[in-house]
C-alpha atoms as a printed R data frame, in Angstrom:
    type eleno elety resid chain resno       x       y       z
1   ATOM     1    CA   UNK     A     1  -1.232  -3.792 -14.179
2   ATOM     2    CA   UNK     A     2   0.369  -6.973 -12.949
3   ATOM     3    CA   UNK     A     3  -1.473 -10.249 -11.809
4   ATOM     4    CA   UNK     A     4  -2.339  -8.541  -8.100
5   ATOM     5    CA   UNK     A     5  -3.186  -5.566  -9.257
6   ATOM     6    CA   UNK     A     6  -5.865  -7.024 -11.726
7   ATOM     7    CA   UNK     A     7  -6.992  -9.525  -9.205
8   ATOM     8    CA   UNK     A     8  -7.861  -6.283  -6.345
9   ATOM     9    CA   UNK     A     9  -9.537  -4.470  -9.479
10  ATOM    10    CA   UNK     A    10 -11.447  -7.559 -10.123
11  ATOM    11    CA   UNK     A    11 -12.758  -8.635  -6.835
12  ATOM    12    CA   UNK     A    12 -13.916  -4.529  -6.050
13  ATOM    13    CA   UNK     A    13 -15.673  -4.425  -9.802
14  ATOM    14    CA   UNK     A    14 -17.644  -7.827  -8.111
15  ATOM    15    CA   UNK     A    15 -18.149  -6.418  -4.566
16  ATOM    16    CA   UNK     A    16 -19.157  -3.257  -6.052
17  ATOM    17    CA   UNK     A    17 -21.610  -4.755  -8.607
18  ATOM    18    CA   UNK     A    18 -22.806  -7.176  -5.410
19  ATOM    19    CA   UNK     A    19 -23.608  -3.800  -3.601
20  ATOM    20    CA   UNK     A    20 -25.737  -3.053  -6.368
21  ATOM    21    CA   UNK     A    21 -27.364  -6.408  -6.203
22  ATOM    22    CA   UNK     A    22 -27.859  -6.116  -2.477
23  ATOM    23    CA   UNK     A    23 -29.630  -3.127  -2.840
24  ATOM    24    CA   UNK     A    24 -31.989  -4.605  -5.774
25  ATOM    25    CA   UNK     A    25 -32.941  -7.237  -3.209
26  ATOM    26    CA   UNK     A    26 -33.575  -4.825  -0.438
27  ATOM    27    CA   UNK     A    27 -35.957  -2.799  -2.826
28  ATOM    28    CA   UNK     A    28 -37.911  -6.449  -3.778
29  ATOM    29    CA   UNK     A    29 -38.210  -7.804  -0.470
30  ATOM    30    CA   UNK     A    30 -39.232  -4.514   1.498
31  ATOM    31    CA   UNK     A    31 -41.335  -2.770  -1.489
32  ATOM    32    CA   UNK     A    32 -39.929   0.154  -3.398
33  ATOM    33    CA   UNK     A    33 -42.177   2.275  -1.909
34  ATOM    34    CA   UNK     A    34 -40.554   1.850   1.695
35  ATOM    35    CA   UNK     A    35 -36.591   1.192   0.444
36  ATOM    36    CA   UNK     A    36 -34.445   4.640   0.991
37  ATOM    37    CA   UNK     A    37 -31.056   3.303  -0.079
38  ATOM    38    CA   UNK     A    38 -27.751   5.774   0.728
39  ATOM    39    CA   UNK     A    39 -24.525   4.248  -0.144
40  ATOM    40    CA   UNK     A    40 -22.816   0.689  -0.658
41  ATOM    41    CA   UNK     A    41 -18.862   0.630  -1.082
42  ATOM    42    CA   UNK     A    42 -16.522  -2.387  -1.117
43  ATOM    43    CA   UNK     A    43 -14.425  -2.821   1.605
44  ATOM    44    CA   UNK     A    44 -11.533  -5.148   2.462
45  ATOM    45    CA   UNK     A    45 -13.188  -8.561   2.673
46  ATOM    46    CA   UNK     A    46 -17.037  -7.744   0.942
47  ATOM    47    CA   UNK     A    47 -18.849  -4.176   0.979
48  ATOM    48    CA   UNK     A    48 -21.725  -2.838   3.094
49  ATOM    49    CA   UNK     A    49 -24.638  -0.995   2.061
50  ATOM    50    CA   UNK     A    50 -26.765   1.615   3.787
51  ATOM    51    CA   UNK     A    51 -30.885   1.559   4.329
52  ATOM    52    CA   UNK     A    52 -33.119   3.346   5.686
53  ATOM    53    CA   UNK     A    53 -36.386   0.871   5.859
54  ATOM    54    CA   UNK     A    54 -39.354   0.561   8.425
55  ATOM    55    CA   UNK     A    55 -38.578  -3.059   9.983
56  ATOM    56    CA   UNK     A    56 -35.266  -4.149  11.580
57  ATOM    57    CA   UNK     A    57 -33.042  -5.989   9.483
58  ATOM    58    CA   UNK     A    58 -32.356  -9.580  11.837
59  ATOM    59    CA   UNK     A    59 -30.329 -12.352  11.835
60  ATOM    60    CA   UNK     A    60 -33.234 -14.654  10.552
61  ATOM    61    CA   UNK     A    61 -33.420 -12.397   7.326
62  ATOM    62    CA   UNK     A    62 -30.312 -13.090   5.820
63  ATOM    63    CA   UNK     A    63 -31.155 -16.024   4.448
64  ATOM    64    CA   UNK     A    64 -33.806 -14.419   2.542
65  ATOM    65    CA   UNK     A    65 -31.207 -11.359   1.567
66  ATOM    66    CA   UNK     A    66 -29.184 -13.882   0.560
67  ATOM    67    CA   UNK     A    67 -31.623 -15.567  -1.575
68  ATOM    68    CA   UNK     A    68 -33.220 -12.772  -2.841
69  ATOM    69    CA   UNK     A    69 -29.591 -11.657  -4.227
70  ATOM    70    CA   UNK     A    70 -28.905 -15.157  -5.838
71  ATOM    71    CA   UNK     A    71 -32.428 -14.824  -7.701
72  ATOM    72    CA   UNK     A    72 -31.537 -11.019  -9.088
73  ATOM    73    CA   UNK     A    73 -28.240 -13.299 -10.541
74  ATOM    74    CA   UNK     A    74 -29.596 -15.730 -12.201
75  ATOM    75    CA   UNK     A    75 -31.740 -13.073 -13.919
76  ATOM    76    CA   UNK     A    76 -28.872 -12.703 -16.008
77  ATOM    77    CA   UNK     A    77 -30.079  -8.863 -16.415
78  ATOM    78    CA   UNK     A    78 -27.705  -6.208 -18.626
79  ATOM    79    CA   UNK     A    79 -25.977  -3.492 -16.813
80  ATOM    80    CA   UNK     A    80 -26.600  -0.109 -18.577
81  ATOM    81    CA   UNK     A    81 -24.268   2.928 -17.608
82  ATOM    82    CA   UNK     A    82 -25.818   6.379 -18.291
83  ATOM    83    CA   UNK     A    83 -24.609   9.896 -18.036
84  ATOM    84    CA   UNK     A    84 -26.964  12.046 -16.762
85  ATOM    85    CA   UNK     A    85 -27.829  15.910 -15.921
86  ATOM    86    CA   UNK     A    86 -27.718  17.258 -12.737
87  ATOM    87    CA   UNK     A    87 -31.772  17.937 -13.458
88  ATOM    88    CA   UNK     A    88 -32.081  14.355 -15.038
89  ATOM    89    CA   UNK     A    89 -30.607  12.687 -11.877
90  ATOM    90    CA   UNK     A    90 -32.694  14.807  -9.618
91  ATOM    91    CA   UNK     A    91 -35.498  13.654 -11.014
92  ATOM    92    CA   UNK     A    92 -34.656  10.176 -11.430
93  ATOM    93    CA   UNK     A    93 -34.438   9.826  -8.258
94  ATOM    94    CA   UNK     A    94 -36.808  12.071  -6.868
95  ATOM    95    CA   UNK     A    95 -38.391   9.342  -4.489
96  ATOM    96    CA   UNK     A    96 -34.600   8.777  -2.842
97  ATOM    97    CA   UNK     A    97 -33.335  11.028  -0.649
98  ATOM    98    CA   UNK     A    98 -30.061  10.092   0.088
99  ATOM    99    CA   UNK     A    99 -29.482  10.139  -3.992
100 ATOM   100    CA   UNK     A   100 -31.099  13.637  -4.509
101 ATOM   101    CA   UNK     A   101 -29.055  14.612  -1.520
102 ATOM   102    CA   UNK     A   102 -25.842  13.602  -2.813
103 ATOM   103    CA   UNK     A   103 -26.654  15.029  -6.205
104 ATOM   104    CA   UNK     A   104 -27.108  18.927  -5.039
105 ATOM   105    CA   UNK     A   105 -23.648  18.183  -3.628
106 ATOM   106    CA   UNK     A   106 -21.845  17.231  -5.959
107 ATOM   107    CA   UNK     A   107 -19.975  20.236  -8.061
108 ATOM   108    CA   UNK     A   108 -21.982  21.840 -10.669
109 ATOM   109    CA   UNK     A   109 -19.472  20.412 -13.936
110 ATOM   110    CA   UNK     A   110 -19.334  17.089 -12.150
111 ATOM   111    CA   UNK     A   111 -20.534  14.395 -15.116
112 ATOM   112    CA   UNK     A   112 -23.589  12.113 -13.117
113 ATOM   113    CA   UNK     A   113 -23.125   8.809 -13.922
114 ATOM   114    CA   UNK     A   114 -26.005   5.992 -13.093
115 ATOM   115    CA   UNK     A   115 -26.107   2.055 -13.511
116 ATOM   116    CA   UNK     A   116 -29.435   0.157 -14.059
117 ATOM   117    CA   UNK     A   117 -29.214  -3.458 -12.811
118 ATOM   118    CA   UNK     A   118 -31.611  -5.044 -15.341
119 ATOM   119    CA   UNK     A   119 -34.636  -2.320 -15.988
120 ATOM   120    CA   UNK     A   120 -36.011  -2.013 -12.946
121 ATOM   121    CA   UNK     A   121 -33.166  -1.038 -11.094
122 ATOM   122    CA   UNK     A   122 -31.066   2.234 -11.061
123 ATOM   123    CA   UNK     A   123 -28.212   3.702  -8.914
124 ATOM   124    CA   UNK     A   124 -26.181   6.530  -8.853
125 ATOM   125    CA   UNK     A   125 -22.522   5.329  -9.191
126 ATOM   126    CA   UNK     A   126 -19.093   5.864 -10.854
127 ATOM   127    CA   UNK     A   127 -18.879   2.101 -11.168
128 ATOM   128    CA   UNK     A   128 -16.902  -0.040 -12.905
129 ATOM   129    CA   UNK     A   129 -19.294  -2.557 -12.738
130 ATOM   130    CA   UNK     A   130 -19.527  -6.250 -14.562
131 ATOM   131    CA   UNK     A   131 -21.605  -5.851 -17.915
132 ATOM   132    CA   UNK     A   132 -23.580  -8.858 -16.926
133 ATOM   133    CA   UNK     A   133 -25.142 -10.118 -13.548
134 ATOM   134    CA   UNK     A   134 -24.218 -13.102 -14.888
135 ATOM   135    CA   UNK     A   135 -20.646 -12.808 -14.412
136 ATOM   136    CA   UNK     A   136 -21.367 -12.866 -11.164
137 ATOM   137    CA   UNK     A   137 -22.766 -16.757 -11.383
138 ATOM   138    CA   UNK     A   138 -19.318 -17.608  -9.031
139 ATOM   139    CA   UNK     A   139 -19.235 -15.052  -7.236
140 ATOM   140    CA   UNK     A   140 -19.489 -16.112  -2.959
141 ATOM   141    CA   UNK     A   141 -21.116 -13.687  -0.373
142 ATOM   142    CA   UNK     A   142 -22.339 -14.319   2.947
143 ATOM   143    CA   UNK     A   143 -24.642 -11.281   4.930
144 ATOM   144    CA   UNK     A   144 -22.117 -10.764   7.863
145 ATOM   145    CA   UNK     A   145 -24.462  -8.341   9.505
146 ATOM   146    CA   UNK     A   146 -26.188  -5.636  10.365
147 ATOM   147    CA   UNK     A   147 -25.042  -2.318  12.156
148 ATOM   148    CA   UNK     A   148 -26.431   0.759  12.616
149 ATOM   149    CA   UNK     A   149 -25.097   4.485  10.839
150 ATOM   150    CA   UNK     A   150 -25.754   7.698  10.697
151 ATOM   151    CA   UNK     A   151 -26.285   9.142   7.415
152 ATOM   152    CA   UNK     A   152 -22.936  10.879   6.945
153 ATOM   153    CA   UNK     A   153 -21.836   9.924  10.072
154 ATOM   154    CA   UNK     A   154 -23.841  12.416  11.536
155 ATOM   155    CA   UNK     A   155 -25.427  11.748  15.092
156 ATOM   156    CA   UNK     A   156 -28.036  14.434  14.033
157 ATOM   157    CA   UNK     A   157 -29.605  12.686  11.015
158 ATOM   158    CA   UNK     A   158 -30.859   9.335  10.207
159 ATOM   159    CA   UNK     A   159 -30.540   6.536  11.437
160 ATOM   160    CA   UNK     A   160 -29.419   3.628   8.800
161 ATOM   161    CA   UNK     A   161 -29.347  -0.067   9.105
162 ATOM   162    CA   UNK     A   162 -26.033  -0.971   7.443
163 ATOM   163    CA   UNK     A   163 -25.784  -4.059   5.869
164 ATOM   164    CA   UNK     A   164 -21.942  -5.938   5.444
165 ATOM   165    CA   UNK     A   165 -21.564  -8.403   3.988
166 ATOM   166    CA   UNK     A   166 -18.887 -10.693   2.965
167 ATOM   167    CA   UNK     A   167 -18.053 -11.054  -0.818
168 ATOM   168    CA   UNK     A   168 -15.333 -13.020  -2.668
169 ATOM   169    CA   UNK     A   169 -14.943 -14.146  -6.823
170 ATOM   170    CA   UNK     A   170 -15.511 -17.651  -5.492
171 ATOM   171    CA   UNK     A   171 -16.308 -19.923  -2.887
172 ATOM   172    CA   UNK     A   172 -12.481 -20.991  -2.012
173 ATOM   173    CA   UNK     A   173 -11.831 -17.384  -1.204
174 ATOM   174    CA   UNK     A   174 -15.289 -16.956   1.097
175 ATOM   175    CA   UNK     A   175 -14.382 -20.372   2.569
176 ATOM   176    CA   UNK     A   176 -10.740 -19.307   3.283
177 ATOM   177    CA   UNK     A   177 -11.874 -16.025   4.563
178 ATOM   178    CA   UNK     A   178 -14.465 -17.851   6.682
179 ATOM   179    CA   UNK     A   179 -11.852 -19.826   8.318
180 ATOM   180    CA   UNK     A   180  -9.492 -17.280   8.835
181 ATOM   181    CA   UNK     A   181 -12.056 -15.186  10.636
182 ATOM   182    CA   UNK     A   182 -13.111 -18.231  13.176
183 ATOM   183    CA   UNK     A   183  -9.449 -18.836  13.920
């Protein structure tokens, strides 16, 4: 892997692990009891993440997101990875729907991999993801904002409130990326 390669490996193993984080945050500020979460990939400059919650997601609440995020961080919590039956996963998360759906599609000898952010926190994901939350101490995001999805694309099922948001290893690259956007 030369030194580009690693670096694009690097900054998706943070974006992805900041999805993860996002999602965390989500689940603390809205209750766990109202958070559906779908899906959260990196894309080219950050990674979104997909909701389905009972209050609109506004300008004035990124701040808080953002916040919220920062806290999880600083937590310094483990990452644990877990293989897991198709029946385990079902049942882990059998409050999720989006999960459970994705589960009963996936092919039968398909290994189930999940990632708990800390112990309070679990997600169904291939990863990689960092080992730590606190390698992400450096790590620069910025909630872009807020668009609406259909689950799978779909015009015919839910309605999502995705959430993008910008991501970078450090704050030179958010700055840069900042600038590059307003110009």
């Amino acid at each position: 892997m030369d030194k580009e390669e690693y670096k694009a490996f690097y900054e998706s193993v943070y974006r992805h692990s900041l999805a993860h984080i996002l999602a965390k945050a989500m689940i603390e500020i809205y209750g766990a009891d109202k958070v559906q979460y779908a899906i959260g990939p990196q894309i080219a400059d950050g990674f979104y993440y997909d909701f389905e919650i009972p209050v609109a997601i506004t300008t004035e609440d990124f701040k808080t997101i953002e916040d919220k995020m920062r806290e999880i961080i600083r937590r310094r919590e483990d990452w644990t990875k877990k293989e897991l039956t198709r029946s385990e996963a079902l049942e882990l998360f059998r409050g999720q729907k989006f999960k459970t759906e994705l589960i009963r599609d996936l092919p039968e000898e398909e290994t189930i991999t999940c990632y708990w952010t800390g112990d309070d926190f679990v997600d169904l994901c291939r990863g990689p993801h960092v080992s730590n939350s606190q390698e992400l101490m450096n790590a620069a995001f910025q909630v872009r904002s807020v668009a609406g999805a259909y689950w799978r694309g779909d015009e015919h099922r839910e309605q999502l409130q995705r959430v993008y948001v910008y991501a970078f290893t450090d704050k030179q690259g958010l700055k840069e990326h900042l600038q590059w956007i307003k110009e």
